[in-house]
Structures are given as structure tokens and as C-alpha cells.
Amino acid sequence: MSGLEELYKEIIIDHYRSPRNKGELPPPATRTEGFNPLCGDEIVIYIDVDSNGVLSDIKIGGQGCSISQSSASMMSAAVKGKTVAEAQEIIGGFKAMMSVHGDALGDPASEATAEPEVDLGDLEALKGVVKFPVRIKCATLSWNTLTQAIDEATA
Ligand code: ZN
């Protein structure tokens, strides 16, 4: 295992053991749930979007594997305090990272060449997940659930 892979693994374990923004928000916060039947992961997301279109607060509940829970924790830290537009950019960047690599399945050599356009910080720790297609749904679960939450909050 390379030094970078070690670092990525540590970031994932850290977010799994000490999840950021864990909890609930009272109404009128928007509440959405996501479920990944392939792995049994559950995610509950609460968001507040203020009158300026800022994702002023986010809380995460649920349970599941380390990939699903650490991805949700990293996501919450990445989008909290951002505008909805900025959050959607981060969501797009993360999904691109997961799908660009997903499209390269069976061709490991092309994996290292694709770089996300958005600076994803710690989220890049999840890049290695694309080598395990069954885990991609674990990593993207919270992101799809957040997209749904934003749609509902801004409808
Ligand atoms: Zn999972």
C-alpha cells in the first residue's frame, strides 16, 4: 500500500469514527432518507437553506458501512455554509470523480489520469472506492440523498 493510500484510509477511518455534523435538525428543516439495499446503508439528511440560498446547517443520521458513513461525514463538512449553487458544484465534482473512474472499469491504467475539476479536498480519499464497483453506491448514497434534499428545500 502506498503512502497516499494509507493517508486516504486514515481519513476515511477518522470520519467513520468521528462523524462530522451528526444528529438531527428540528422542523422546518428538510429531511430526506436514502437507502442502499446492496449493502444495507441508511442515510438521513437534514438541511436548512436560508433566505440567501445558503446551506446554513446540515445534520446526518443513519447507519451503515464505513464508506457510506465517512462519505456522508465528509460531504456534510464540504457543503455546510456553502450556497446551494456551490454545494451543487461540489456534488457534481464528486459524482464526476466517481463516474469518470467508474467508466474506466476494466482499464486500471486510465484511472490515474482523470482529475476532478472541483477541489474536493479530503473527499479525494474516496477515489480509491471506484476500484470496487459494488462500493460506489455506498460512497454516492449520501450525495444522491443530499441532491434530493436540496431539490425539496428549494422547490
Ligand atoms: Zn455500504
PDB file of C-alpha atoms and ligand atoms in Angstrom:
ATOM      1  CA  MET A   1       0.000   0.000   0.000  1.00  0.00           C
ATOM      2  CA  SER A   2       1.392   3.410  -0.955  1.00  0.00           C
ATOM      3  CA  GLY A   3       1.727   6.320   1.463  1.00  0.00           C
ATOM      4  CA  LEU A   4      -1.137   8.131  -0.241  1.00  0.00           C
ATOM      5  CA  GLU A   5      -3.413   5.113   0.098  1.00  0.00           C
ATOM      6  CA  GLU A   6      -2.508   4.935   3.811  1.00  0.00           C
ATOM      7  CA  LEU A   7      -3.414   8.598   4.212  1.00  0.00           C
ATOM      8  CA  TYR A   8      -6.714   8.137   2.380  1.00  0.00           C
ATOM      9  CA  LYS A   9      -7.529   5.136   4.551  1.00  0.00           C
ATOM     10  CA  GLU A  10      -6.819   7.172   7.693  1.00  0.00           C
ATOM     11  CA  ILE A  11      -9.105   9.993   6.530  1.00  0.00           C
ATOM     12  CA  ILE A  12     -11.936   7.522   5.879  1.00  0.00           C
ATOM     13  CA  ILE A  13     -11.495   5.821   9.267  1.00  0.00           C
ATOM     14  CA  ASP A  14     -11.309   9.188  11.036  1.00  0.00           C
ATOM     15  CA  HIS A  15     -14.618  10.349   9.540  1.00  0.00           C
ATOM     16  CA  TYR A  16     -16.206   6.977  10.302  1.00  0.00           C
ATOM     17  CA  ARG A  17     -15.132   7.051  13.961  1.00  0.00           C
ATOM     18  CA  SER A  18     -15.782  10.777  14.494  1.00  0.00           C
ATOM     19  CA  PRO A  19     -18.573  11.680  12.082  1.00  0.00           C
ATOM     20  CA  ARG A  20     -18.954  15.420  11.471  1.00  0.00           C
ATOM     21  CA  ASN A  21     -22.367  17.075  11.801  1.00  0.00           C
ATOM     22  CA  LYS A  22     -24.058  14.003  13.207  1.00  0.00           C
ATOM     23  CA  GLY A  23     -27.582  14.482  14.549  1.00  0.00           C
ATOM     24  CA  GLU A  24     -30.957  15.923  13.609  1.00  0.00           C
ATOM     25  CA  LEU A  25     -32.463  19.317  12.858  1.00  0.00           C
ATOM     26  CA  PRO A  26     -35.968  20.268  14.003  1.00  0.00           C
ATOM     27  CA  PRO A  27     -38.669  21.277  11.503  1.00  0.00           C
ATOM     28  CA  PRO A  28     -38.867  23.276   9.279  1.00  0.00           C
ATOM     29  CA  ALA A  29     -35.546  21.713   8.228  1.00  0.00           C
ATOM     30  CA  THR A  30     -35.842  19.470   5.171  1.00  0.00           C
ATOM     31  CA  ARG A  31     -35.468  15.780   5.993  1.00  0.00           C
ATOM     32  CA  THR A  32     -34.681  13.130   3.371  1.00  0.00           C
ATOM     33  CA  GLU A  33     -33.724   9.488   3.606  1.00  0.00           C
ATOM     34  CA  GLY A  34     -31.605   7.306   1.383  1.00  0.00           C
ATOM     35  CA  PHE A  35     -31.110   3.545   1.373  1.00  0.00           C
ATOM     36  CA  ASN A  36     -28.606   1.345  -0.393  1.00  0.00           C
ATOM     37  CA  PRO A  37     -30.123  -2.162  -0.462  1.00  0.00           C
ATOM     38  CA  LEU A  38     -26.921  -3.678  -1.877  1.00  0.00           C
ATOM     39  CA  CYS A  39     -25.092  -3.021   1.384  1.00  0.00           C
ATOM     40  CA  GLY A  40     -27.820  -2.066   3.881  1.00  0.00           C
ATOM     41  CA  ASP A  41     -26.597   1.519   4.284  1.00  0.00           C
ATOM     42  CA  GLU A  42     -29.099   4.097   5.548  1.00  0.00           C
ATOM     43  CA  ILE A  43     -28.646   7.861   5.468  1.00  0.00           C
ATOM     44  CA  VAL A  44     -30.922  10.542   6.878  1.00  0.00           C
ATOM     45  CA  ILE A  45     -30.082  14.120   5.941  1.00  0.00           C
ATOM     46  CA  TYR A  46     -31.460  17.292   7.490  1.00  0.00           C
ATOM     47  CA  ILE A  47     -30.715  20.632   5.849  1.00  0.00           C
ATOM     48  CA  ASP A  48     -31.608  24.245   6.434  1.00  0.00           C
ATOM     49  CA  VAL A  49     -31.435  26.607   3.453  1.00  0.00           C
ATOM     50  CA  ASP A  50     -31.721  30.252   4.498  1.00  0.00           C
ATOM     51  CA  SER A  51     -33.324  33.121   2.559  1.00  0.00           C
ATOM     52  CA  ASN A  52     -29.973  33.897   0.875  1.00  0.00           C
ATOM     53  CA  GLY A  53     -29.809  30.394  -0.611  1.00  0.00           C
ATOM     54  CA  VAL A  54     -27.094  29.307   1.823  1.00  0.00           C
ATOM     55  CA  LEU A  55     -26.997  25.783   3.202  1.00  0.00           C
ATOM     56  CA  SER A  56     -26.785  27.191   6.709  1.00  0.00           C
ATOM     57  CA  ASP A  57     -26.940  23.884   8.551  1.00  0.00           C
ATOM     58  CA  ILE A  58     -26.747  20.169   7.811  1.00  0.00           C
ATOM     59  CA  LYS A  59     -27.052  17.129  10.069  1.00  0.00           C
ATOM     60  CA  ILE A  60     -26.568  13.484   9.204  1.00  0.00           C
ATOM     61  CA  GLY A  61     -28.138  10.394  10.697  1.00  0.00           C
ATOM     62  CA  GLY A  62     -28.284   6.747   9.719  1.00  0.00           C
ATOM     63  CA  GLN A  63     -26.034   3.745   9.844  1.00  0.00           C
ATOM     64  CA  GLY A  64     -24.046   1.575   7.516  1.00  0.00           C
ATOM     65  CA  CYS A  65     -20.595   0.624   6.341  1.00  0.00           C
ATOM     66  CA  SER A  66     -17.521   2.792   6.853  1.00  0.00           C
ATOM     67  CA  ILE A  67     -17.536   4.023   3.242  1.00  0.00           C
ATOM     68  CA  SER A  68     -21.161   5.218   3.350  1.00  0.00           C
ATOM     69  CA  GLN A  69     -20.835   6.895   6.744  1.00  0.00           C
ATOM     70  CA  SER A  70     -17.467   8.544   6.164  1.00  0.00           C
ATOM     71  CA  SER A  71     -18.599   9.792   2.748  1.00  0.00           C
ATOM     72  CA  ALA A  72     -21.657  11.399   4.394  1.00  0.00           C
ATOM     73  CA  SER A  73     -19.467  12.982   7.083  1.00  0.00           C
ATOM     74  CA  MET A  74     -17.011  14.416   4.551  1.00  0.00           C
ATOM     75  CA  MET A  75     -19.883  15.646   2.412  1.00  0.00           C
ATOM     76  CA  SER A  76     -21.505  17.474   5.336  1.00  0.00           C
ATOM     77  CA  ALA A  77     -18.235  19.242   6.139  1.00  0.00           C
ATOM     78  CA  ALA A  78     -17.727  20.144   2.463  1.00  0.00           C
ATOM     79  CA  VAL A  79     -21.152  21.721   1.828  1.00  0.00           C
ATOM     80  CA  LYS A  80     -22.034  23.323   5.186  1.00  0.00           C
ATOM     81  CA  GLY A  81     -22.130  27.119   4.895  1.00  0.00           C
ATOM     82  CA  LYS A  82     -21.923  26.997   1.094  1.00  0.00           C
ATOM     83  CA  THR A  83     -24.576  28.391  -1.240  1.00  0.00           C
ATOM     84  CA  VAL A  84     -26.842  25.876  -2.943  1.00  0.00           C
ATOM     85  CA  ALA A  85     -25.029  26.589  -6.228  1.00  0.00           C
ATOM     86  CA  GLU A  86     -21.635  25.945  -4.641  1.00  0.00           C
ATOM     87  CA  ALA A  87     -22.931  22.773  -2.997  1.00  0.00           C
ATOM     88  CA  GLN A  88     -24.220  21.533  -6.346  1.00  0.00           C
ATOM     89  CA  GLU A  89     -20.824  22.181  -7.869  1.00  0.00           C
ATOM     90  CA  ILE A  90     -19.190  20.037  -5.173  1.00  0.00           C
ATOM     91  CA  ILE A  91     -21.824  17.322  -5.693  1.00  0.00           C
ATOM     92  CA  GLY A  92     -21.122  17.415  -9.435  1.00  0.00           C
ATOM     93  CA  GLY A  93     -17.373  17.214  -8.855  1.00  0.00           C
ATOM     94  CA  PHE A  94     -17.714  14.273  -6.518  1.00  0.00           C
ATOM     95  CA  LYS A  95     -20.041  12.368  -8.843  1.00  0.00           C
ATOM     96  CA  ALA A  96     -17.713  13.073 -11.752  1.00  0.00           C
ATOM     97  CA  MET A  97     -14.812  11.645  -9.753  1.00  0.00           C
ATOM     98  CA  MET A  98     -16.821   8.507  -9.076  1.00  0.00           C
ATOM     99  CA  SER A  99     -18.213   8.070 -12.589  1.00  0.00           C
ATOM    100  CA  VAL A 100     -15.113   9.057 -14.547  1.00  0.00           C
ATOM    101  CA  HIS A 101     -13.319   6.284 -12.765  1.00  0.00           C
ATOM    102  CA  GLY A 102     -16.329   4.017 -12.978  1.00  0.00           C
ATOM    103  CA  ASP A 103     -16.292   4.356 -16.745  1.00  0.00           C
ATOM    104  CA  ALA A 104     -12.720   3.150 -16.750  1.00  0.00           C
ATOM    105  CA  LEU A 105     -13.682  -0.214 -15.266  1.00  0.00           C
ATOM    106  CA  GLY A 106     -11.520  -2.975 -16.548  1.00  0.00           C
ATOM    107  CA  ASP A 107      -8.901  -0.468 -17.595  1.00  0.00           C
ATOM    108  CA  PRO A 108      -6.941   0.351 -14.430  1.00  0.00           C
ATOM    109  CA  ALA A 109      -4.267   2.222 -16.391  1.00  0.00           C
ATOM    110  CA  SER A 110      -6.608   5.094 -17.237  1.00  0.00           C
ATOM    111  CA  GLU A 111      -7.637   5.524 -13.618  1.00  0.00           C
ATOM    112  CA  ALA A 112      -4.872   7.861 -12.532  1.00  0.00           C
ATOM    113  CA  THR A 113      -5.285  10.327 -15.390  1.00  0.00           C
ATOM    114  CA  ALA A 114      -8.709  11.781 -14.632  1.00  0.00           C
ATOM    115  CA  GLU A 115      -8.769  14.683 -12.170  1.00  0.00           C
ATOM    116  CA  PRO A 116     -11.939  16.281 -10.858  1.00  0.00           C
ATOM    117  CA  GLU A 117     -12.431  19.927 -11.862  1.00  0.00           C
ATOM    118  CA  VAL A 118     -13.601  20.908  -8.388  1.00  0.00           C
ATOM    119  CA  ASP A 119     -11.158  20.886  -5.478  1.00  0.00           C
ATOM    120  CA  LEU A 120     -12.585  18.100  -3.346  1.00  0.00           C
ATOM    121  CA  GLY A 121     -10.042  18.151  -0.510  1.00  0.00           C
ATOM    122  CA  ASP A 122     -10.479  15.187   1.814  1.00  0.00           C
ATOM    123  CA  LEU A 123     -13.158  13.774  -0.461  1.00  0.00           C
ATOM    124  CA  GLU A 124     -10.436  12.598  -2.793  1.00  0.00           C
ATOM    125  CA  ALA A 125      -9.772   9.964  -0.153  1.00  0.00           C
ATOM    126  CA  LEU A 126     -12.791   8.151  -1.592  1.00  0.00           C
ATOM    127  CA  LYS A 127     -11.278   7.996  -5.070  1.00  0.00           C
ATOM    128  CA  GLY A 128      -9.947   4.503  -4.368  1.00  0.00           C
ATOM    129  CA  VAL A 129     -13.508   3.240  -3.925  1.00  0.00           C
ATOM    130  CA  VAL A 130     -14.027   3.187  -7.691  1.00  0.00           C
ATOM    131  CA  LYS A 131     -11.811   0.124  -7.858  1.00  0.00           C
ATOM    132  CA  PHE A 132     -14.634  -1.687  -6.060  1.00  0.00           C
ATOM    133  CA  PRO A 133     -17.764  -1.065  -8.168  1.00  0.00           C
ATOM    134  CA  VAL A 134     -20.115  -2.522  -5.550  1.00  0.00           C
ATOM    135  CA  ARG A 135     -18.907   0.113  -3.053  1.00  0.00           C
ATOM    136  CA  ILE A 136     -19.524   3.075  -5.358  1.00  0.00           C
ATOM    137  CA  LYS A 137     -23.182   3.062  -4.310  1.00  0.00           C
ATOM    138  CA  CYS A 138     -22.040   3.210  -0.670  1.00  0.00           C
ATOM    139  CA  ALA A 139     -19.974   6.325  -1.409  1.00  0.00           C
ATOM    140  CA  THR A 140     -22.600   8.096  -3.542  1.00  0.00           C
ATOM    141  CA  LEU A 141     -25.647   7.300  -1.362  1.00  0.00           C
ATOM    142  CA  SER A 142     -25.399  10.413   0.808  1.00  0.00           C
ATOM    143  CA  TRP A 143     -24.731  12.604  -2.240  1.00  0.00           C
ATOM    144  CA  ASN A 144     -27.856  11.413  -4.039  1.00  0.00           C
ATOM    145  CA  THR A 145     -29.805  11.930  -0.824  1.00  0.00           C
ATOM    146  CA  LEU A 146     -28.413  15.477  -0.486  1.00  0.00           C
ATOM    147  CA  THR A 147     -29.408  16.265  -4.088  1.00  0.00           C
ATOM    148  CA  GLN A 148     -32.941  15.175  -3.205  1.00  0.00           C
ATOM    149  CA  ALA A 149     -32.888  17.281  -0.016  1.00  0.00           C
ATOM    150  CA  ILE A 150     -31.749  20.392  -1.913  1.00  0.00           C
ATOM    151  CA  ASP A 151     -34.452  19.838  -4.556  1.00  0.00           C
ATOM    152  CA  GLU A 152     -37.082  19.641  -1.832  1.00  0.00           C
ATOM    153  CA  ALA A 153     -35.699  22.587   0.163  1.00  0.00           C
ATOM    154  CA  THR A 154     -35.572  24.886  -2.856  1.00  0.00           C
ATOM    155  CA  ALA A 155     -38.767  23.729  -4.586  1.00  0.00           C
TER     156      ALA A 155
HETATM  157 ZN    ZN B   1     -22.004   0.283   2.211  1.00  0.00          ZN
END
